[in-house]
Short mmCIF file of C-alpha atoms in Angstrom, two decimals:
data_model
loop_
_atom_site.label_atom_id
_atom_site.label_comp_id
_atom_site.label_asym_id
_atom_site.label_seq_id
_atom_site.Cartn_x
_atom_site.Cartn_y
_atom_site.Cartn_z
CA MET V 958 108.51 -3.29 -21.64
CA LEU V 959 110.97 -4.27 -23.94
CA PHE V 960 114.07 -5.75 -23.34
CA ARG V 961 116.18 -6.87 -26.03
CA GLY V 962 119.71 -8.82 -25.62
CA THR V 963 121.38 -12.18 -26.36
CA VAL V 964 120.20 -15.58 -24.67
CA GLY V 965 122.48 -16.80 -22.08
CA THR V 966 122.45 -19.20 -19.33
CA LEU V 967 123.87 -19.29 -15.72
CA ALA V 968 123.45 -21.70 -13.12
CA LEU V 969 121.88 -20.26 -9.94
CA MET V 970 121.45 -22.42 -6.71
CA ARG V 971 117.71 -22.46 -5.03
CA LYS V 972 117.38 -23.25 -1.36
CA GLY V 973 117.61 -27.06 -0.88
CA GLY V 974 120.22 -27.11 -3.63
CA GLU V 975 118.00 -26.96 -6.76
CA GLU V 976 119.41 -25.37 -9.54
CA LEU V 977 117.77 -22.28 -11.48
CA ASP V 978 118.57 -20.67 -14.91
CA LYS V 979 119.65 -17.64 -15.07
CA LYS V 980 118.93 -15.97 -18.67
CA ASN V 981 119.67 -12.72 -20.38
CA GLU V 982 116.88 -12.23 -22.86
CA GLN V 983 114.44 -10.10 -24.67
CA ILE V 984 111.65 -9.14 -22.92
CA PHE V 985 108.45 -7.60 -24.43
CA ASP V 986 105.40 -6.68 -21.75
CA ILE V 987 102.19 -5.50 -23.04
CA ILE V 988 99.49 -5.17 -20.26
CA ARG V 989 96.09 -4.45 -20.31
CA CYS V 990 95.01 -3.59 -16.79
CA ASP V 991 91.42 -3.50 -15.19
CA ALA V 992 92.58 -0.54 -12.96
CA LYS V 993 95.80 2.07 -13.12
CA VAL V 994 97.30 3.37 -10.13
CA LEU V 995 97.08 6.99 -10.39
CA GLU V 996 98.66 9.77 -8.65
CA MET V 997 96.96 13.02 -7.79
CA VAL V 998 99.87 15.47 -7.95
CA THR V 999 100.24 18.34 -5.37
CA GLU V 1000 102.84 21.23 -4.81
CA ASP V 1001 103.99 19.30 -1.84
CA ALA V 1002 104.00 16.25 -3.63
CA LEU V 1003 106.22 17.29 -6.69
CA LEU V 1004 109.54 14.94 -6.63
CA ASN V 1005 112.78 17.00 -7.12
CA VAL V 1006 114.39 15.34 -9.97
CA PRO V 1007 117.87 16.47 -10.49
CA VAL V 1008 119.64 16.79 -13.70
CA HIS V 1009 122.45 14.52 -14.18
CA PRO V 1010 125.82 16.17 -14.42
CA SER V 1011 126.60 14.79 -17.66
CA ILE V 1012 123.39 16.93 -19.61
CA ASN V 1013 123.87 20.37 -20.27
CA ILE V 1014 120.22 21.77 -20.20
CA ASP V 1015 121.51 25.23 -21.54
CA VAL V 1016 122.64 23.64 -24.65
CA ILE V 1017 119.82 21.14 -25.34
CA THR V 1018 117.22 24.12 -24.86
CA ALA V 1019 119.43 26.96 -26.52
CA ASP V 1020 116.58 27.38 -29.13
CA ASP V 1021 113.57 26.91 -26.78
CA PRO V 1022 111.90 29.97 -25.52
CA ASP V 1023 109.52 28.10 -23.25
CA PRO V 1024 111.25 24.52 -22.40
CA LYS V 1025 108.92 21.87 -20.98
CA PHE V 1026 109.88 18.91 -18.60
CA VAL V 1027 107.91 16.01 -17.41
CA ASN V 1028 108.38 14.05 -14.01
CA VAL V 1029 107.84 10.22 -15.05
CA GLU V 1030 107.73 6.95 -13.00
CA VAL V 1031 109.64 4.51 -14.94
CA LEU V 1032 109.55 1.47 -12.96
CA ARG V 1033 108.80 0.41 -9.03
CA GLY V 1034 109.78 -2.78 -7.44
CA GLY V 1035 106.92 -5.49 -6.57
CA VAL V 1036 104.85 -4.85 -9.81
CA VAL V 1037 104.11 -7.59 -12.03
CA SER V 1038 103.53 -7.33 -16.04
CA GLY V 1039 101.43 -8.90 -18.06
CA ASN V 1040 103.49 -11.49 -19.14
CA ASN V 1041 104.24 -12.44 -15.46
CA ARG V 1042 107.61 -10.64 -15.11
CA ARG V 1043 108.04 -9.62 -11.69
CA TYR V 1044 110.18 -6.65 -10.96
CA HIS V 1045 112.30 -6.03 -7.57
CA ASN V 1046 113.66 -2.84 -5.94
CA GLU V 1047 116.90 -3.69 -7.26
CA ASN V 1048 115.52 -3.08 -10.88
CA ALA V 1049 114.43 0.29 -10.15
CA LYS V 1050 117.58 1.25 -8.69
CA GLN V 1051 119.68 -0.06 -11.45
CA LEU V 1052 117.80 1.96 -13.74
CA VAL V 1053 118.60 5.22 -12.57
CA ASN V 1054 122.08 5.14 -13.50
CA LEU V 1055 121.08 3.99 -17.15
CA ILE V 1056 118.51 6.63 -17.77
CA PRO V 1057 120.31 10.30 -18.21
CA GLY V 1058 120.98 11.07 -21.95
CA LYS V 1059 118.31 8.17 -23.15
CA HIS V 1060 115.69 9.37 -25.98
CA GLY V 1061 111.82 8.69 -25.74
CA PHE V 1062 109.84 7.64 -28.85
CA LEU V 1063 106.42 7.31 -29.56
CA GLY V 1064 105.34 3.75 -29.21
CA HIS V 1065 107.32 0.54 -29.19
CA PRO V 1066 109.69 -0.13 -31.54
CA ASP V 1067 109.21 -2.82 -34.50
CA PRO V 1068 111.45 -5.86 -33.72
CA SER V 1069 111.37 -6.39 -37.48
CA LYS V 1070 112.78 -3.02 -38.58
CA TYR V 1071 115.41 -2.92 -35.60
CA GLY V 1072 118.64 -1.41 -37.16
CA PHE V 1073 116.87 -0.35 -40.37
CA GLU V 1074 114.20 2.07 -39.32
CA PHE V 1075 115.13 5.71 -37.80
CA ARG V 1076 112.47 6.74 -35.23
CA GLU V 1077 112.15 10.28 -34.65
CA PRO V 1078 112.72 11.26 -30.93
CA GLN V 1079 110.30 13.25 -28.92
CA CYS V 1080 112.18 13.59 -25.69
CA ILE V 1081 115.75 13.28 -23.89
CA TYR V 1082 115.72 11.79 -20.13
CA VAL V 1083 118.23 14.48 -18.30
CA GLY V 1084 118.05 13.08 -14.90
CA ALA V 1085 116.46 10.30 -12.57
CA MET V 1086 116.34 9.23 -8.63
CA GLN V 1087 115.00 6.64 -6.31
CA ASP V 1088 112.04 7.24 -4.18
CA ILE V 1089 110.98 5.22 -1.55
CA LEU V 1090 107.52 5.10 -0.70
CA ASN V 1091 106.19 4.75 2.70
CA ASP V 1092 105.78 0.58 2.42
CA GLY V 1093 109.45 0.37 1.24
CA THR V 1094 108.85 0.23 -2.27
CA VAL V 1095 111.39 1.88 -4.65
CA ARG V 1096 110.50 3.36 -7.46
CA CYS V 1097 112.75 5.06 -10.30
CA VAL V 1098 111.40 8.53 -11.17
CA ALA V 1099 112.96 10.25 -14.49
CA LYS V 1100 112.80 13.75 -15.60
CA CYS V 1101 112.61 14.28 -19.60
CA TYR V 1102 112.87 17.15 -21.80
CA LEU V 1103 110.07 17.46 -24.48
CA LEU V 1104 111.55 18.52 -27.95
CA LYS V 1105 109.97 21.65 -29.01
CA SER V 1106 108.51 20.25 -32.08
CA SER V 1107 106.91 17.20 -29.96
CA ARG V 1108 103.28 16.46 -29.88
CA LEU V 1109 103.87 15.58 -26.63
CA ARG V 1110 103.71 18.94 -25.20
CA GLU V 1111 99.98 19.19 -25.86
CA TRP V 1112 99.48 15.54 -25.34
CA ILE V 1113 100.66 14.96 -22.00
CA PRO V 1114 99.59 17.93 -19.60
CA LYS V 1115 95.98 17.52 -20.87
CA SER V 1116 96.36 13.64 -19.96
CA ILE V 1117 97.48 14.75 -16.57
CA ALA V 1118 94.72 17.21 -16.28
CA ALA V 1119 92.11 14.25 -17.55
CA ASN V 1120 93.53 11.98 -14.78
CA ASN V 1121 94.67 9.49 -17.41
CA PRO V 1122 98.36 10.08 -17.74
CA MET V 1123 99.98 8.88 -20.62
CA THR V 1124 102.65 5.98 -19.68
CA VAL V 1125 105.84 4.43 -20.75
CA SER V 1126 107.89 1.20 -21.69
CA ILE V 1127 111.53 0.42 -21.38
CA ASN V 1128 113.28 -0.86 -24.42
CA GLY V 1129 116.74 -2.68 -22.90
CA SER V 1130 118.19 -6.04 -21.90
CA ALA V 1131 117.82 -7.81 -18.77
CA ASP V 1132 118.85 -11.18 -16.91
CA VAL V 1133 116.00 -13.03 -15.92
CA ILE V 1134 115.16 -16.27 -13.63
CA TYR V 1135 112.07 -18.46 -14.50
CA ASN V 1136 110.82 -19.24 -10.84
CA GLY V 1137 107.58 -21.14 -10.79
CA GLU V 1138 104.58 -19.14 -12.39
CA TYR V 1139 106.81 -15.58 -12.35
CA ILE V 1140 109.85 -14.77 -14.38
CA ASP V 1141 112.07 -12.84 -11.88
CA VAL V 1142 114.02 -9.76 -13.62
CA VAL V 1143 117.61 -10.24 -11.78
CA THR V 1144 119.61 -7.32 -13.43
CA ILE V 1145 118.62 -4.71 -16.06
CA ASN V 1146 121.95 -4.67 -18.32
CA SER V 1147 121.40 -1.98 -20.66
CA LEU V 1148 118.85 0.78 -21.66
CA GLU V 1149 117.99 1.71 -25.35
CA SER V 1150 115.10 3.90 -24.56
CA ILE V 1151 112.11 5.04 -22.55
CA ASP V 1152 109.21 5.07 -25.14
CA TRP V 1153 105.92 6.64 -24.97
CA ALA V 1154 103.35 3.82 -25.15
CA ASN V 1155 99.75 3.66 -26.13
CA PRO V 1156 97.04 3.42 -23.54
CA GLY V 1157 96.87 0.45 -21.84
CA THR V 1158 100.09 -1.02 -23.28
CA GLU V 1159 102.60 -0.29 -21.08
CA GLY V 1160 105.33 -2.73 -19.78
CA VAL V 1161 103.40 -1.98 -16.11
CA SER V 1162 100.47 0.00 -14.80
CA THR V 1163 102.34 2.26 -12.59
CA SER V 1164 104.59 3.39 -15.42
CA GLN V 1165 103.39 6.95 -16.52
CA ALA V 1166 103.84 10.86 -16.66
CA MET V 1167 103.34 12.34 -13.07
CA SER V 1168 103.65 16.02 -13.58
CA VAL V 1169 104.91 18.92 -15.96
CA VAL V 1170 107.24 21.15 -14.81
CA ARG V 1171 109.69 23.98 -16.11
CA GLU V 1172 113.34 24.03 -15.11
CA MET V 1173 114.73 26.75 -13.27
CA ASP V 1174 116.69 29.31 -15.70
CA ASN V 1175 119.85 29.17 -13.43
CA ASN V 1176 119.90 25.45 -13.96
CA ASN V 1177 120.54 24.62 -10.39
CA ASN V 1178 118.73 21.26 -10.71
CA ASN V 1179 116.20 22.21 -8.26
CA GLY V 1180 113.49 20.40 -10.27
CA GLY V 1181 110.95 22.98 -11.22
CA ILE V 1182 107.81 24.50 -10.86
CA HIS V 1183 104.53 23.15 -11.27
CA MET V 1184 102.65 23.82 -14.34
CA GLU V 1185 98.91 25.00 -12.98
CA VAL V 1186 96.57 22.58 -13.91
CA LYS V 1187 93.83 25.37 -14.46
CA ASP V 1188 96.33 26.60 -17.39
CA VAL V 1189 95.98 23.27 -18.82
CA MET V 1190 92.27 23.15 -18.28
CA LYS V 1191 91.40 26.54 -19.79
CA ASN V 1192 93.08 25.03 -23.39
CA ILE V 1193 91.53 21.84 -23.48
CA THR V 1194 88.62 21.06 -26.17
CA VAL V 1195 85.65 18.99 -25.81
CA THR V 1196 87.33 16.28 -27.93
CA GLU V 1197 90.19 15.85 -26.06
CA LEU V 1198 88.49 15.81 -22.84
CA LYS V 1199 86.20 13.23 -23.89
CA ALA V 1200 88.91 11.26 -25.18
CA TYR V 1201 91.25 11.19 -22.51
CA ASN V 1202 88.30 10.94 -19.45
CA PRO V 1203 84.97 10.01 -20.90
CA GLU V 1204 84.09 10.06 -17.05
CA ALA V 1205 84.92 13.33 -16.24
CA TYR V 1206 83.59 14.67 -19.41
CA ALA V 1207 80.18 13.31 -18.27
CA GLY V 1208 80.65 14.53 -15.07
CA ILE V 1209 81.15 17.74 -16.12
CA LEU V 1210 77.83 18.07 -17.94
CA ARG V 1211 75.92 16.39 -15.55
CA SER V 1212 77.06 18.81 -12.82
CA ALA V 1213 77.89 22.48 -14.22
CA THR V 1214 75.30 24.87 -14.67
CA LEU V 1215 74.91 26.74 -17.78
CA GLN V 1216 75.93 30.16 -15.47
CA GLU V 1217 79.51 28.44 -14.74
CA MET V 1218 79.94 27.11 -17.88
CA GLN V 1219 79.05 30.40 -19.54
CA ALA V 1220 81.46 32.33 -16.95
CA ASN V 1221 84.52 29.90 -17.51
CA ASN V 1222 84.11 28.66 -21.16
CA PRO V 1223 81.80 30.93 -23.35
CA ALA V 1224 83.53 28.95 -26.43
CA LEU V 1225 82.22 25.58 -25.03
CA VAL V 1226 79.07 26.83 -24.37
CA LYS V 1227 78.45 28.20 -28.01
CA GLN V 1228 79.89 25.06 -29.42
CA ILE V 1229 77.18 22.95 -27.57
CA GLU V 1230 74.49 25.68 -28.60
CA ASP V 1231 75.68 25.20 -32.26
CA SER V 1232 75.85 21.59 -32.05
CA ALA V 1233 72.27 21.27 -30.32
CA ARG V 1234 70.59 23.86 -32.56
CA ILE V 1235 67.54 22.56 -34.43
CA THR V 1236 67.68 23.87 -38.46
CA GLU V 1237 64.92 21.69 -39.71
CA MET V 1238 61.78 19.44 -38.64
CA ALA V 1239 60.17 16.51 -40.02
CA LEU V 1240 56.60 17.23 -40.40
CA THR V 1241 53.50 15.28 -41.76
CA ILE V 1242 51.72 17.58 -43.72
CA GLY V 1243 48.50 16.24 -45.56
CA GLY V 1244 49.29 12.55 -44.81
CA LYS V 1245 52.77 13.09 -46.16
CA GLN V 1246 55.77 13.51 -44.12
CA GLU V 1247 58.11 16.24 -45.22
CA THR V 1248 61.66 17.58 -43.50
CA VAL V 1249 60.78 21.19 -43.59
CA LYS V 1250 63.64 23.83 -42.66
CA LEU V 1251 62.50 26.12 -39.43
CA GLY V 1252 62.68 29.47 -41.51
CA ASP V 1253 59.94 27.74 -43.81
CA ILE V 1254 57.52 26.33 -41.05
CA GLN V 1255 55.69 29.58 -40.61
CA ALA V 1256 54.72 29.45 -44.45
CA LYS V 1257 53.63 26.30 -44.08
CA ILE V 1258 51.40 26.79 -41.13
CA THR V 1259 50.10 29.59 -43.09
CA GLU V 1260 49.50 27.59 -45.87
CA MET V 1261 47.63 25.04 -43.82
CA GLU V 1262 45.74 27.37 -42.04
CA GLY V 1263 44.36 28.60 -45.24
CA LYS V 1264 43.42 25.09 -46.32
CA VAL V 1265 41.66 24.55 -43.06
CA THR V 1266 39.63 27.67 -43.09
CA ALA V 1267 38.37 26.94 -47.10
CA ALA V 1268 37.41 23.51 -45.77
CA GLU V 1269 35.83 24.21 -43.16
CA SER V 1270 33.72 26.96 -45.05
CA ALA V 1271 33.04 24.53 -47.83
CA LEU V 1272 31.82 22.19 -44.71
CA ALA V 1273 29.55 24.80 -43.01
CA THR V 1274 28.16 25.70 -46.53
CA ALA V 1275 27.28 21.99 -46.99
CA LYS V 1276 25.73 21.75 -43.68
CA LEU V 1277 23.94 24.55 -44.47
CA THR V 1278 22.74 23.69 -47.55
CA GLU V 1279 21.41 20.54 -46.20
CA PHE V 1280 19.70 21.86 -43.43
CA LYS V 1281 17.79 24.39 -45.96
CA GLN V 1282 16.73 21.35 -47.98
CA THR V 1283 15.63 19.31 -45.01
CA LYS V 1284 13.81 22.35 -43.65
CA ILE V 1285 12.28 22.94 -46.95
CA ALA V 1286 11.08 19.44 -47.36
CA GLU V 1287 9.70 19.90 -44.14
CA MET V 1288 7.81 22.98 -44.52
CA ILE V 1289 7.08 23.71 -48.05
CA PRO V 1290 4.45 21.58 -50.29
CA GLU V 1291 6.16 19.54 -52.92
CA ASP V 1292 4.96 21.57 -55.65
CA LEU V 1293 6.60 24.77 -54.48
CA ARG V 1294 9.82 23.41 -53.28
CA GLU V 1295 11.85 24.10 -56.50
CA HIS V 1296 10.61 27.84 -56.66
CA VAL V 1297 10.90 28.47 -52.69
CA SER V 1298 14.47 26.90 -52.39
CA LYS V 1299 15.80 29.41 -54.77
CA ARG V 1300 14.44 32.17 -53.04
CA VAL V 1301 15.39 31.26 -49.59
CA THR V 1302 18.56 32.41 -48.19
CA GLY V 1303 20.46 32.96 -44.48
CA GLY V 1304 23.87 32.35 -43.36
CA THR V 1305 22.78 30.28 -40.30
CA GLU V 1306 19.96 27.79 -39.56
CA GLN V 1307 17.88 30.34 -37.73
CA ALA V 1308 18.19 32.52 -40.55
CA ILE V 1309 17.21 29.97 -43.20
CA ILE V 1310 14.31 29.16 -41.09
CA ASP V 1311 13.30 32.89 -41.00
CA SER V 1312 13.60 33.52 -44.72
CA ILE V 1313 11.40 30.10 -45.10
CA ASN V 1314 8.64 31.42 -42.69
CA ALA V 1315 8.59 34.48 -44.84
CA GLU V 1316 8.09 32.78 -48.00
CA ILE V 1317 5.30 30.96 -46.59
CA GLY V 1318 4.09 34.09 -45.19
CA TYR V 1319 4.12 35.71 -48.76
CA ILE V 1320 2.53 32.71 -50.39
CA ARG V 1321 -0.49 33.04 -47.93
CA GLU V 1322 -0.83 36.77 -48.41
CA MET V 1323 -0.93 36.19 -52.26
CA ARG V 1324 -3.58 33.61 -52.05
CA GLY V 1325 -5.45 35.08 -49.72
CA LEU V 1326 -5.02 32.20 -47.07
CA GLY V 1327 -5.53 32.45 -43.32
CA PRO V 1328 -2.59 31.98 -40.96
CA ASN V 1329 -3.84 28.37 -40.22
CA ASP V 1330 -4.90 27.51 -44.05
CA PRO V 1331 -2.39 24.93 -45.56
CA ILE V 1332 -0.49 26.85 -48.22
CA GLY V 1333 -0.84 23.96 -50.73
CA VAL V 1334 -4.72 24.59 -51.20
CA ASN V 1335 -6.53 27.75 -52.54
CA THR V 1336 -9.48 28.48 -51.27
CA ARG V 1337 -10.58 30.56 -54.19
CA GLY V 1338 -10.57 27.45 -56.47
CA ALA V 1339 -14.28 26.43 -55.65
CA SER V 1340 -15.95 29.66 -57.40
CA GLY V 1341 -12.99 30.79 -59.71
CA ALA V 1342 -13.76 30.58 -63.57
CA HIS V 1343 -10.91 28.32 -64.13
CA GLY V 1344 -11.45 25.92 -61.46
CA GLY V 1345 -9.04 25.39 -58.21
CA GLU V 1346 -6.21 23.46 -60.23
CA GLU V 1347 -6.04 26.39 -62.75
CA ASP V 1348 -6.10 29.35 -60.17
CA ILE V 1349 -3.11 27.54 -58.21
CA LYS V 1350 -0.98 27.07 -61.28
CA GLU V 1351 -1.72 30.89 -62.16
CA MET V 1352 -1.25 32.13 -58.43
CA VAL V 1353 2.29 30.33 -58.47
CA GLY V 1354 3.43 31.65 -61.80
CA GLY V 1355 2.21 35.00 -60.12
CA ILE V 1356 4.18 34.87 -57.00
CA PHE V 1357 7.40 33.78 -58.43
CA GLY V 1358 7.14 35.87 -61.85
CA ALA V 1359 6.39 33.27 -64.36
CA LYS V 1360 3.76 33.00 -66.91
CA VAL V 1361 1.33 30.06 -67.46
CA PHE V 1362 0.49 29.27 -70.85
CA THR V 1363 -2.27 26.61 -72.39
CA ASP V 1364 -1.90 25.30 -75.62
CA LYS V 1365 -4.81 24.46 -77.88
CA SER V 1366 -4.95 20.83 -76.35
CA GLY V 1367 -5.34 22.46 -72.90
CA ASN V 1368 -1.99 21.60 -71.62
CA ASN V 1369 0.18 24.15 -69.70
CA LYS V 1370 3.28 25.65 -70.79
#
């Protein structure tokens, strides 16, 4: 709450004869409260703030097809500002006659630019009244017309709907008395404006917008009609609700079902879906991390499946080759292994074993061996013309289609 004025001194008497100084001074209150007094406004609780006789509503709203008015609590008795200034019921009563015709601006005025800066008005206060609460507290409630170009037309109704009403601060001059820890405001002498304050910078915590109303067409000063909260909520965006009332935003997300959200605000549901839609994923492929778009994931999977299949096939082939060599070493004499290895086939371990046994049977047959004779020994070698060793060489050559030649020195070729 900002008061401006010339400093003067007036001697007053306290009980016991002690003098107190009464001063007319500038007051600038900025308060940051831990808790605010909030009032849930209903149809029955709306105040009928009359339009002052000096205000011509028809002229003010002549070019406005949809005029908007706001009831505002300006000040109440018994409150103490952040700078320990204490306001009384008389101060609330004094404001009633000072308010009609005053303008409202965005933010506190800059004292260093006073008289040199033109501030664009946002509203005109068309009336005020005193309202006595149940505990005897008097409060001053004013009605303002929101100029049709003002952004307050959007901000105020949404802040009320979000249960975090925008606040106001008085700009004027007053007589004050320093009384111990408090500075008592005795008389509000003048009022220059009632400004819309940034959240948390209002003069006192109860100075705030109460309800949005529409003035009656016949200008009978009957207060107005309450704007339905549901009309405001239909137009509020996620960003605005989150900014004005983050607790309500979080509560809605926790409690609302998808069906409720889809039925009441399909655009919001689409916005949430779009913001949560996954378009790409981080994958580790071949030991290296890659960011892959969802549309390309199937191609990556197919490619990796092909590589895995090829690797598995190569591994299976390597295992079969190793098994084949091991079994040949176990079942075939060393001098025959190279030739037998080229002829053994099979895609499974059992097929390889069967192929080796077939080769052993073929060797036995060609050599005339019995079923229990070792295939590395030729039984015909003892009586043959060339001796056992030569017979074996010729037999192997015959079996595998190779010819054995003996040079003049007796060496086989």
